[in-house]
Short mmCIF file of C-alpha atoms in Angstrom, two decimals:
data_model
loop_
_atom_site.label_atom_id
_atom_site.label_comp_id
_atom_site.label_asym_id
_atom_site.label_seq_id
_atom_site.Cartn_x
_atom_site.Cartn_y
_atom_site.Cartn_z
CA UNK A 1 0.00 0.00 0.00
CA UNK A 2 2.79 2.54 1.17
CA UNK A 3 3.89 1.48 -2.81
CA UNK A 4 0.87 2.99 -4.43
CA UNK A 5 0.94 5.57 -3.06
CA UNK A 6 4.29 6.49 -3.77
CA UNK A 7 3.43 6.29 -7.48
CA UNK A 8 0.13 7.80 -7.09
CA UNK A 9 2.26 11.36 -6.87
CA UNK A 10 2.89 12.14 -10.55
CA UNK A 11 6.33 13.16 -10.39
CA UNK A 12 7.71 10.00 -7.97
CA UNK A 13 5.66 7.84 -11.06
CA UNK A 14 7.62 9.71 -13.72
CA UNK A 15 10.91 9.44 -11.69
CA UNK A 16 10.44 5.27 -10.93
CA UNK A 17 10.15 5.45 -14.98
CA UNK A 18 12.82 7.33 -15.83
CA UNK A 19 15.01 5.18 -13.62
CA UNK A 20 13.47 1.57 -14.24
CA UNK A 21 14.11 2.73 -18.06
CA UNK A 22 17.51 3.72 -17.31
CA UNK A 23 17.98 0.36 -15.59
CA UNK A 24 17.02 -1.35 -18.58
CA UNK A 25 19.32 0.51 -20.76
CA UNK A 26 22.41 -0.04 -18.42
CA UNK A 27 21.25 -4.21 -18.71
CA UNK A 28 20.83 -3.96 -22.05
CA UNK A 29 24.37 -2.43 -22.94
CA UNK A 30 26.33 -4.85 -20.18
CA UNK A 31 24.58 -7.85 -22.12
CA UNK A 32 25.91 -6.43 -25.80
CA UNK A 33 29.29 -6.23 -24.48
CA UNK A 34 29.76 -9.55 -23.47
CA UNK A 35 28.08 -10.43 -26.66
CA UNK A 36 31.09 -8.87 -28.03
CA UNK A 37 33.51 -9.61 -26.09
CA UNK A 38 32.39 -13.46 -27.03
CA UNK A 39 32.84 -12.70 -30.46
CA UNK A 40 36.28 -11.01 -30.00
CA UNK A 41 37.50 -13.82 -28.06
CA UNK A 42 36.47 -16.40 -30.55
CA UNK A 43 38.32 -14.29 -33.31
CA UNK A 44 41.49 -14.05 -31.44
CA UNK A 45 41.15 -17.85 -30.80
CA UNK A 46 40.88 -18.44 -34.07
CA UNK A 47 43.68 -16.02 -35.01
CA UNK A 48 46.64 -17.80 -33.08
CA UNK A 49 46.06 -21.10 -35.01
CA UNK A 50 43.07 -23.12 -33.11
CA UNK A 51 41.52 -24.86 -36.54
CA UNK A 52 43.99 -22.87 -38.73
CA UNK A 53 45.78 -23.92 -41.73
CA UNK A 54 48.72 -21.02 -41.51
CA UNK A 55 52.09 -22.88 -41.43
CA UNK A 56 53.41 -22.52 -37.89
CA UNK A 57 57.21 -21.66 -38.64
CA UNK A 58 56.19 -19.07 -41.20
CA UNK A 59 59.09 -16.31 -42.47
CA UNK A 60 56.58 -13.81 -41.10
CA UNK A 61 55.65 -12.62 -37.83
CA UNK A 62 51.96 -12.97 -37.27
CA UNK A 63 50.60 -11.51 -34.37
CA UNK A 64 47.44 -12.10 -32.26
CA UNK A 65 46.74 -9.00 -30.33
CA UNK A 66 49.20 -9.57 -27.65
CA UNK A 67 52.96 -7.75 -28.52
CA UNK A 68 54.35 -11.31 -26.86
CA UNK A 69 52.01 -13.67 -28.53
CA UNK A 70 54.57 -13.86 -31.84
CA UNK A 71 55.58 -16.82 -34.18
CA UNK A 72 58.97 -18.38 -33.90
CA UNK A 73 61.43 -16.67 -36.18
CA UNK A 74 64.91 -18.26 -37.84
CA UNK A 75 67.77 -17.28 -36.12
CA UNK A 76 70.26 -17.73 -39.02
CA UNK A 77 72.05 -14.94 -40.32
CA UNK A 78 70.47 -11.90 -43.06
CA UNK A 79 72.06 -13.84 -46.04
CA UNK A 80 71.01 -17.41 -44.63
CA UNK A 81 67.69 -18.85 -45.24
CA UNK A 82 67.86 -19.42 -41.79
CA UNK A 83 68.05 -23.69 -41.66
CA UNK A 84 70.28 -24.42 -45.16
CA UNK A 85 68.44 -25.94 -48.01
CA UNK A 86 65.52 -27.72 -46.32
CA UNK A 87 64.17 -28.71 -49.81
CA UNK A 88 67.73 -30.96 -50.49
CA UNK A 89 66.98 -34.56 -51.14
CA UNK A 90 69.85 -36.93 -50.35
CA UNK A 91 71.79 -39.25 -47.48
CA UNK A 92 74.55 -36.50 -46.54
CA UNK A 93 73.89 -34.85 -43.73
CA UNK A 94 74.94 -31.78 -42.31
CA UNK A 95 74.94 -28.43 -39.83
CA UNK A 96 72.70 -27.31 -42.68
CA UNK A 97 69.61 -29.95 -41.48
CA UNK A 98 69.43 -28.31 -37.65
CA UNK A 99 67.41 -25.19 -37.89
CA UNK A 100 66.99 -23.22 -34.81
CA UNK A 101 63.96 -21.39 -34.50
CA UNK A 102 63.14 -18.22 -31.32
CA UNK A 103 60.61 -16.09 -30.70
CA UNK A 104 59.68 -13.79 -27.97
CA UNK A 105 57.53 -15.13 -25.38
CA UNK A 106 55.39 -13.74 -21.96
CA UNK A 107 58.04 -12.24 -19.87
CA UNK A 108 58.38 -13.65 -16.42
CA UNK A 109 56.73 -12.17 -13.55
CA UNK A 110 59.23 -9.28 -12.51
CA UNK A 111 59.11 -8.34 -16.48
CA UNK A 112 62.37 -9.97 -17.54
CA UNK A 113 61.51 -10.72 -21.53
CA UNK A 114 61.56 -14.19 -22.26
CA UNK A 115 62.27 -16.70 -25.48
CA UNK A 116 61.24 -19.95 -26.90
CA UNK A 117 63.80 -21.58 -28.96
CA UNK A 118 62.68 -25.10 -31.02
CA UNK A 119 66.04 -26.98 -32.55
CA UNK A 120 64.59 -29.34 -35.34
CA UNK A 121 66.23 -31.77 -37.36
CA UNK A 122 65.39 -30.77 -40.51
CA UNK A 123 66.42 -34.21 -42.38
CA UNK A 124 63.12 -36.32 -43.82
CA UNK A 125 64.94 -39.44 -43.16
CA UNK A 126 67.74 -41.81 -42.24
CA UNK A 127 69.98 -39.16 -40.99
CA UNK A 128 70.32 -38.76 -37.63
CA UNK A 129 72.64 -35.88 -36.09
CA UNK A 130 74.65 -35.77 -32.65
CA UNK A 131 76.52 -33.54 -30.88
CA UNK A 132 75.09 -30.59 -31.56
CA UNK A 133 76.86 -27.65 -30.75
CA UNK A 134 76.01 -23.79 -30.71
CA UNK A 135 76.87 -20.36 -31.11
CA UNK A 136 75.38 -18.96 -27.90
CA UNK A 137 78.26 -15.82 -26.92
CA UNK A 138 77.52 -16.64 -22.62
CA UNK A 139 74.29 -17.69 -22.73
CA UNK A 140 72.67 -17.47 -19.01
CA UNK A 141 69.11 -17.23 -17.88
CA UNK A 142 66.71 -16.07 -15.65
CA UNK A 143 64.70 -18.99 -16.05
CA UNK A 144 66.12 -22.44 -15.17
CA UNK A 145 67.06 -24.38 -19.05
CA UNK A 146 67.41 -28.13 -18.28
CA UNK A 147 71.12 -28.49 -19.15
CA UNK A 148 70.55 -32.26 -20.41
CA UNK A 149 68.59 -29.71 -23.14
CA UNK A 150 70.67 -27.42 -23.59
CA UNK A 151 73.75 -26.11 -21.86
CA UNK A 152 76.60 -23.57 -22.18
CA UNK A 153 80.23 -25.33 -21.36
CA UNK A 154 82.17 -22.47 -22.84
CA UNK A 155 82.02 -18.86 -24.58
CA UNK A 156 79.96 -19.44 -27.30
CA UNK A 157 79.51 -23.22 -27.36
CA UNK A 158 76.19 -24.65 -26.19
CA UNK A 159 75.38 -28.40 -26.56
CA UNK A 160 72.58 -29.22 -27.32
CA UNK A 161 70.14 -32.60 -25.98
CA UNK A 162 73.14 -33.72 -23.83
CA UNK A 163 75.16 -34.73 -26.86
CA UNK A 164 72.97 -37.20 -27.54
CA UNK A 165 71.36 -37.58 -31.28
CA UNK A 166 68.37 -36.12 -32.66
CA UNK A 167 66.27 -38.29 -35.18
CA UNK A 168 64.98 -36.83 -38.04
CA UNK A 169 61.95 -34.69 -37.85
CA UNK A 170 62.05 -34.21 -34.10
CA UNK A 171 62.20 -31.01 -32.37
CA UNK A 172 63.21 -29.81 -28.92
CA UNK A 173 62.35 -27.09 -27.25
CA UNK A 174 63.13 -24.60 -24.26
CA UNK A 175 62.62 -21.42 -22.71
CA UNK A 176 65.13 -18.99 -21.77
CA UNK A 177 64.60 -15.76 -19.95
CA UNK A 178 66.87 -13.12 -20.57
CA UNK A 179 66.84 -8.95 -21.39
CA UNK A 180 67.85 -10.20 -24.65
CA UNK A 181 67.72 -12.25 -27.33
CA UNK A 182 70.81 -14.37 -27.90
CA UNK A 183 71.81 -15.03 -31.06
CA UNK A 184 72.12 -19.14 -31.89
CA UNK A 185 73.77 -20.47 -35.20
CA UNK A 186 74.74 -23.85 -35.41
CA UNK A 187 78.46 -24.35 -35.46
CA UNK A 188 79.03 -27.75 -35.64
CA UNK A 189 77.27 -31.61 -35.62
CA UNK A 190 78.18 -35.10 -35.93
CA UNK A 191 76.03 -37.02 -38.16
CA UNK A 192 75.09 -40.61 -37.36
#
């Protein structure tokens, strides 16, 4: 009762209007923002390679919206294609079939930057490659590296999967923290 007659005065009925309208408005914008914010989400899912054909280890450097969200890039020198003549066909093997790939990764907590770094063996078959060394300058980290992964035992030589070999097609992979990016070549490998 106290209610009605409340609303009985013409200007508290115009004000519970005014407000239950502005109510509505303020529901119906919150509910069209997550709307798109769905939408957003499911384009930036779709964008960093869930149900994508894009070639993972592309020359380019795709991003996703996020400056640390970035494909893994060749490390090989300007004049190098970065990993030798991947296309070669034959049963020689050498430095040429370990391609190193980094990219820039979410920096640890305190905001040191950090990298991923994937070593493949490049070779389609029968040529598996050992002691795999690196040009890594002094190589440290933030971030513990597994040294049975990868280690530094001297200025500018890393080894690489504790010496031990590396079938074709497979791939390791680490992650180094660091406030920069170290430059990795392959310098030297012993096929098997």
């Amino acid at each position: 009762m106290r209610l009605r007659g409340v609303l009985s005065n013409g200007c508290s009925r115009r004000l519970f209007i005014a407000n239950s309208v502005a109510l509505m408005i303020i529901c119906f914008g919150f509910i069209m923002m997550l709307i798109a914010l769905f939408f957003v989400i499911d384009h930036l899912g779709s964008s960093v390679g869930i149900n994508n054909n894009r070639l993972v280890f592309s020359n380019e450097n795709h991003t996703a919206g996020y400056g640390h969200r970035k494909l893994l890039q060749s490390t090989g020198d300007a004049d190098d294609d970065g990993g030798g003549d991947m296309n070669r066909i034959g049963a020689a093997c050498s430095k040429d079939d370990i391609v190193i790939l980094q990219g820039q990764t979410a920096p640890l907590p305190n905001g040191i930057p950090a990298y991923t770094v994937e070593i493949l063996n490049a070779c389609v078959s029968g040529c598996s490659i050992s002691n795999i060394h690196v040009s890594c300058g002094w190589f440290s980290s933030a971030r513990l590296v597994n040294p049975k992964v990868f280690r530094r035992n001297d200025f500018d030589d890393c080894l690489v999967n504790d010496g031990e070999a590396l079938g074709p097609g497979e791939t390791l992979s680490f992650q180094y923290a660091n406030s920069f990016r170290y430059p990795l070549s392959v310098s030297s490998v012993v096929c098997c």
